[in-house]
CSV table of C-alpha atoms in Angstrom, one decimal:
chain,number,residue,atom,x,y,z
D,26,MET,CA,-151.5,127.5,48.1
D,27,LYS,CA,-151.9,130.9,49.8
D,28,LYS,CA,-153.3,132.6,46.5
D,29,PHE,CA,-155.8,129.5,46.2
D,30,PHE,CA,-156.8,130.0,49.8
D,31,PHE,CA,-157.5,133.5,49.3
D,32,THR,CA,-159.3,132.8,46.2
D,33,LEU,CA,-161.7,130.5,47.9
D,34,LEU,CA,-162.2,133.0,50.8
D,35,VAL,CA,-163.0,135.9,48.3
D,36,ALA,CA,-165.1,133.7,46.2
D,37,ALA,CA,-167.2,132.8,49.2
D,38,LEU,CA,-167.5,136.6,50.2
D,39,SER,CA,-168.5,137.7,46.9
D,40,PHE,CA,-171.9,136.5,47.5
D,41,ALA,CA,-172.0,138.8,50.5
D,42,SER,CA,-173.2,142.3,50.5
D,43,CYS,CA,-169.9,143.6,51.5
D,44,ASP,CA,-167.0,145.0,49.3
D,45,ASN,CA,-163.4,143.9,48.3
D,46,LYS,CA,-160.5,145.5,46.4
D,47,THR,CA,-157.3,143.8,45.8
D,48,ALA,CA,-155.1,144.8,48.6
D,49,THR,CA,-151.6,146.4,47.9
D,50,PRO,CA,-148.7,147.7,50.3
D,51,ALA,CA,-149.8,151.2,49.1
D,52,ALA,CA,-153.4,150.4,50.4
D,53,GLU,CA,-152.4,150.8,54.2
D,54,GLY,CA,-151.7,154.5,53.8
D,55,GLU,CA,-155.4,154.8,52.0
D,56,ALA,CA,-157.0,152.7,54.6
D,57,ALA,CA,-156.0,155.1,57.3
D,58,ALA,CA,-157.0,158.0,55.2
D,59,THR,CA,-160.4,156.8,54.5
D,60,GLU,CA,-161.5,156.6,58.1
D,61,THR,CA,-163.3,160.0,57.8
D,62,VAL,CA,-165.9,158.5,55.5
D,63,THR,CA,-168.5,161.3,55.3
D,64,GLY,CA,-171.6,158.9,54.4
D,65,GLY,CA,-173.7,158.8,51.5
D,66,ASP,CA,-175.9,156.1,50.0
D,67,ILE,CA,-173.0,153.7,49.1
D,68,ALA,CA,-169.8,152.5,50.7
D,69,TYR,CA,-167.2,150.0,49.8
D,70,VAL,CA,-165.0,147.3,51.6
D,71,ARG,CA,-161.6,146.0,50.3
D,72,VAL,CA,-162.6,142.5,51.5
D,73,GLU,CA,-159.4,140.8,50.4
D,74,TYR,CA,-157.4,143.4,52.4
D,75,VAL,CA,-159.6,142.9,55.4
D,76,LEU,CA,-158.9,139.2,55.3
D,77,ALA,CA,-155.3,139.4,54.7
D,78,GLU,CA,-154.8,141.9,57.7
D,79,SER,CA,-157.3,140.5,60.2
D,80,GLU,CA,-156.3,138.9,63.2
D,81,ILE,CA,-158.2,135.7,62.5
D,82,TYR,CA,-156.3,135.2,59.3
D,83,LYS,CA,-153.0,136.0,60.9
D,84,THR,CA,-153.6,133.6,63.8
D,85,GLU,CA,-155.9,131.0,62.5
D,86,GLY,CA,-155.7,131.4,58.6
D,87,ILE,CA,-152.1,131.2,58.2
D,88,ALA,CA,-151.7,128.2,60.5
D,89,LEU,CA,-154.3,126.3,58.5
D,90,GLN,CA,-152.7,127.2,55.3
D,91,GLU,CA,-149.5,125.9,56.5
D,92,LYS,CA,-151.3,122.5,57.9
D,93,THR,CA,-152.7,122.2,54.4
D,94,GLN,CA,-149.4,122.6,52.6
D,95,LYS,CA,-147.6,120.3,55.1
D,96,ALA,CA,-150.1,117.7,54.4
D,97,GLN,CA,-150.0,118.0,50.4
D,98,ASN,CA,-146.3,117.8,50.7
D,99,SER,CA,-146.5,114.6,52.7
D,100,TRP,CA,-149.1,113.1,50.2
D,101,ALA,CA,-146.8,113.8,47.4
D,102,GLN,CA,-143.8,112.4,48.9
D,103,LYS,CA,-145.7,109.2,50.0
D,104,GLU,CA,-147.0,108.8,46.4
D,105,LYS,CA,-143.6,109.4,45.1
D,106,ASN,CA,-142.1,106.8,47.2
D,107,LEU,CA,-144.6,104.1,46.4
D,108,GLN,CA,-144.2,104.9,42.6
D,109,LEU,CA,-140.4,104.4,43.2
D,110,GLU,CA,-140.8,101.3,44.9
D,111,ALA,CA,-143.1,99.9,42.2
D,112,ALA,CA,-140.5,101.0,39.6
D,113,GLN,CA,-137.6,99.4,41.5
D,114,LEU,CA,-139.7,95.9,41.6
D,115,GLN,CA,-140.3,95.9,37.9
D,116,GLU,CA,-136.6,96.7,37.4
D,117,LYS,CA,-135.4,93.7,39.7
D,118,TYR,CA,-138.0,91.4,38.0
D,119,GLN,CA,-137.0,92.2,34.6
D,120,LYS,CA,-133.4,91.7,35.5
D,121,GLY,CA,-134.3,88.2,36.8
D,122,LEU,CA,-133.2,89.3,40.4
D,123,ILE,CA,-136.5,87.9,42.0
D,124,THR,CA,-138.7,85.0,41.1
D,125,THR,CA,-142.2,85.7,39.8
D,126,ALA,CA,-143.8,84.7,43.0
D,127,ASP,CA,-141.9,87.1,45.1
D,128,ALA,CA,-142.5,89.9,42.6
D,129,GLN,CA,-146.3,89.0,42.7
D,130,LYS,CA,-146.1,89.4,46.6
D,131,GLN,CA,-144.3,92.6,46.7
D,132,GLN,CA,-146.5,94.0,44.1
D,133,GLN,CA,-149.6,93.0,46.3
D,134,SER,CA,-148.0,94.6,49.3
D,135,ILE,CA,-147.4,97.9,47.3
D,136,GLU,CA,-151.0,97.7,45.8
D,137,LYS,CA,-152.4,97.3,49.4
D,138,ARG,CA,-150.3,100.1,50.7
D,139,ALA,CA,-151.2,102.4,47.8
D,140,THR,CA,-155.1,101.8,48.5
D,141,ASN,CA,-154.4,102.5,52.2
D,142,PHE,CA,-152.7,105.5,51.3
D,143,GLN,CA,-155.5,106.8,49.1
D,144,THR,CA,-158.0,106.1,51.6
D,145,ASN,CA,-156.3,107.8,54.4
D,146,THR,CA,-155.4,110.7,52.1
D,147,GLN,CA,-159.1,111.3,51.1
D,148,LYS,CA,-160.1,111.2,54.9
D,149,GLU,CA,-157.1,113.7,55.5
D,150,ALA,CA,-158.3,115.9,52.8
D,151,GLN,CA,-162.0,115.8,53.7
D,152,THR,CA,-161.1,116.9,57.2
D,153,LEU,CA,-158.8,119.8,55.8
D,154,ASP,CA,-161.7,120.8,53.4
D,155,GLU,CA,-164.1,120.9,56.4
D,156,GLU,CA,-161.7,123.0,58.6
D,157,ASN,CA,-160.9,125.4,55.7
D,158,TYR,CA,-165.0,125.7,55.1
D,159,VAL,CA,-165.5,126.5,58.8
D,160,PHE,CA,-162.6,129.0,58.7
D,161,GLN,CA,-164.0,130.9,55.6
D,162,ASN,CA,-167.5,131.0,57.1
D,163,ARG,CA,-166.1,132.4,60.4
D,164,ALA,CA,-164.2,135.1,58.7
D,165,GLN,CA,-167.4,135.7,56.4
D,166,ASP,CA,-169.4,136.0,59.4
D,167,LEU,CA,-167.1,138.4,61.2
D,168,ILE,CA,-166.9,140.7,58.2
D,169,MET,CA,-170.8,140.7,57.9
D,170,ARG,CA,-171.3,141.5,61.6
D,171,ALA,CA,-168.7,144.2,61.4
D,172,ILE,CA,-170.5,145.8,58.6
D,173,LYS,CA,-173.9,145.4,60.1
D,174,GLU,CA,-172.4,147.0,63.3
D,175,ILE,CA,-170.8,150.0,61.3
D,176,ASN,CA,-174.0,150.6,59.4
D,177,ALA,CA,-176.4,150.2,62.6
D,178,ASP,CA,-177.6,153.6,61.9
D,179,LYS,CA,-178.4,152.9,58.2
D,180,LYS,CA,-176.0,155.5,57.2
D,181,TYR,CA,-175.5,153.5,54.0
D,182,LYS,CA,-178.2,152.1,51.9
D,183,MET,CA,-175.7,149.7,50.3
D,184,VAL,CA,-172.1,148.5,51.2
D,185,VAL,CA,-170.6,146.6,48.4
D,186,ASN,CA,-167.5,144.7,47.6
D,187,SER,CA,-164.9,146.7,45.7
D,188,ALA,CA,-163.7,143.5,43.7
D,189,SER,CA,-166.6,144.5,41.4
D,190,LEU,CA,-166.2,148.0,41.1
D,191,LEU,CA,-164.9,149.7,38.0
D,192,ASP,CA,-164.5,153.2,39.3
D,193,TYR,CA,-165.4,154.8,42.7
D,194,ASP,CA,-164.5,157.6,45.0
D,195,LYS,CA,-162.0,156.7,47.9
D,196,SER,CA,-163.9,158.8,50.2
D,197,LEU,CA,-166.3,156.0,50.3
D,198,ASP,CA,-163.9,153.3,51.3
D,199,ILE,CA,-164.7,151.9,54.9
D,200,THR,CA,-162.2,149.1,54.7
D,201,SER,CA,-160.3,150.4,57.8
D,202,LEU,CA,-163.4,150.6,59.8
D,203,VAL,CA,-164.5,147.2,59.0
D,204,LEU,CA,-161.0,145.7,59.4
D,205,ALA,CA,-160.8,147.4,63.1
D,206,LYS,CA,-164.4,146.0,63.8
D,207,VAL,CA,-163.6,142.5,62.6
D,208,ASN,CA,-160.4,142.5,65.0
D,209,GLU,CA,-162.5,143.8,67.9
D,210,LEU,CA,-165.1,141.1,67.2
D,211,TYR,CA,-162.5,138.3,67.0
D,212,LYS,CA,-160.8,139.5,70.1
D,213,ALA,CA,-164.2,139.4,71.8
D,214,GLU,CA,-164.9,135.9,70.4
D,215,LYS,CA,-161.7,134.6,71.6
D,216,LYS,CA,-162.3,135.8,75.1
D,217,GLU,CA,-165.8,134.0,75.2
D,218,THR,CA,-164.4,130.8,73.8
D,219,PRO,CA,-162.2,129.8,76.9
D,220,ALA,CA,-165.0,130.9,79.3
D,221,LYS,CA,-167.4,128.5,77.4
D,222,LYS,CA,-165.1,125.7,78.1
D,223,LYS,CA,-164.9,126.2,81.9
């Protein structure tokens, strides 16, 4: 699920004018070393790394993943229980342990619960999809705003996602700058939100 979640988020961000490179534990050292980007026409950002290390993901993204996984596990268990109940009813009927009328009543009851289960599951899935969509948009917005602030002086003519790069100079990596700015913007956003509620 985590890989799926990242894939969705990275796919959404690939349309943006920012850059992404698959993050590795060794990349942390590289991020610190690249803070001294000297400038040039092009810079790149390892978007997946920014997403994985950002405060928005660590606080909200992980919680949303866990909520989604919990819901999927619950749906799978409920579906399994309904299938088991239907199989047990069939077995009882075939052994002649219940009448045809009782078997039909119980079958109708199972079918009704299955229909309700499908309806409720679809509603829950739609709600989770919407929450994931909003989260992805918020994360993308933070990254884009961070890049715009970092490049406010037009130091770079282009900032790209490293996911699409085949070869590049590590001195053009502004990932650590973007991550720091994303976290700064997210903290400011969190401070503003409670104030708006008052």
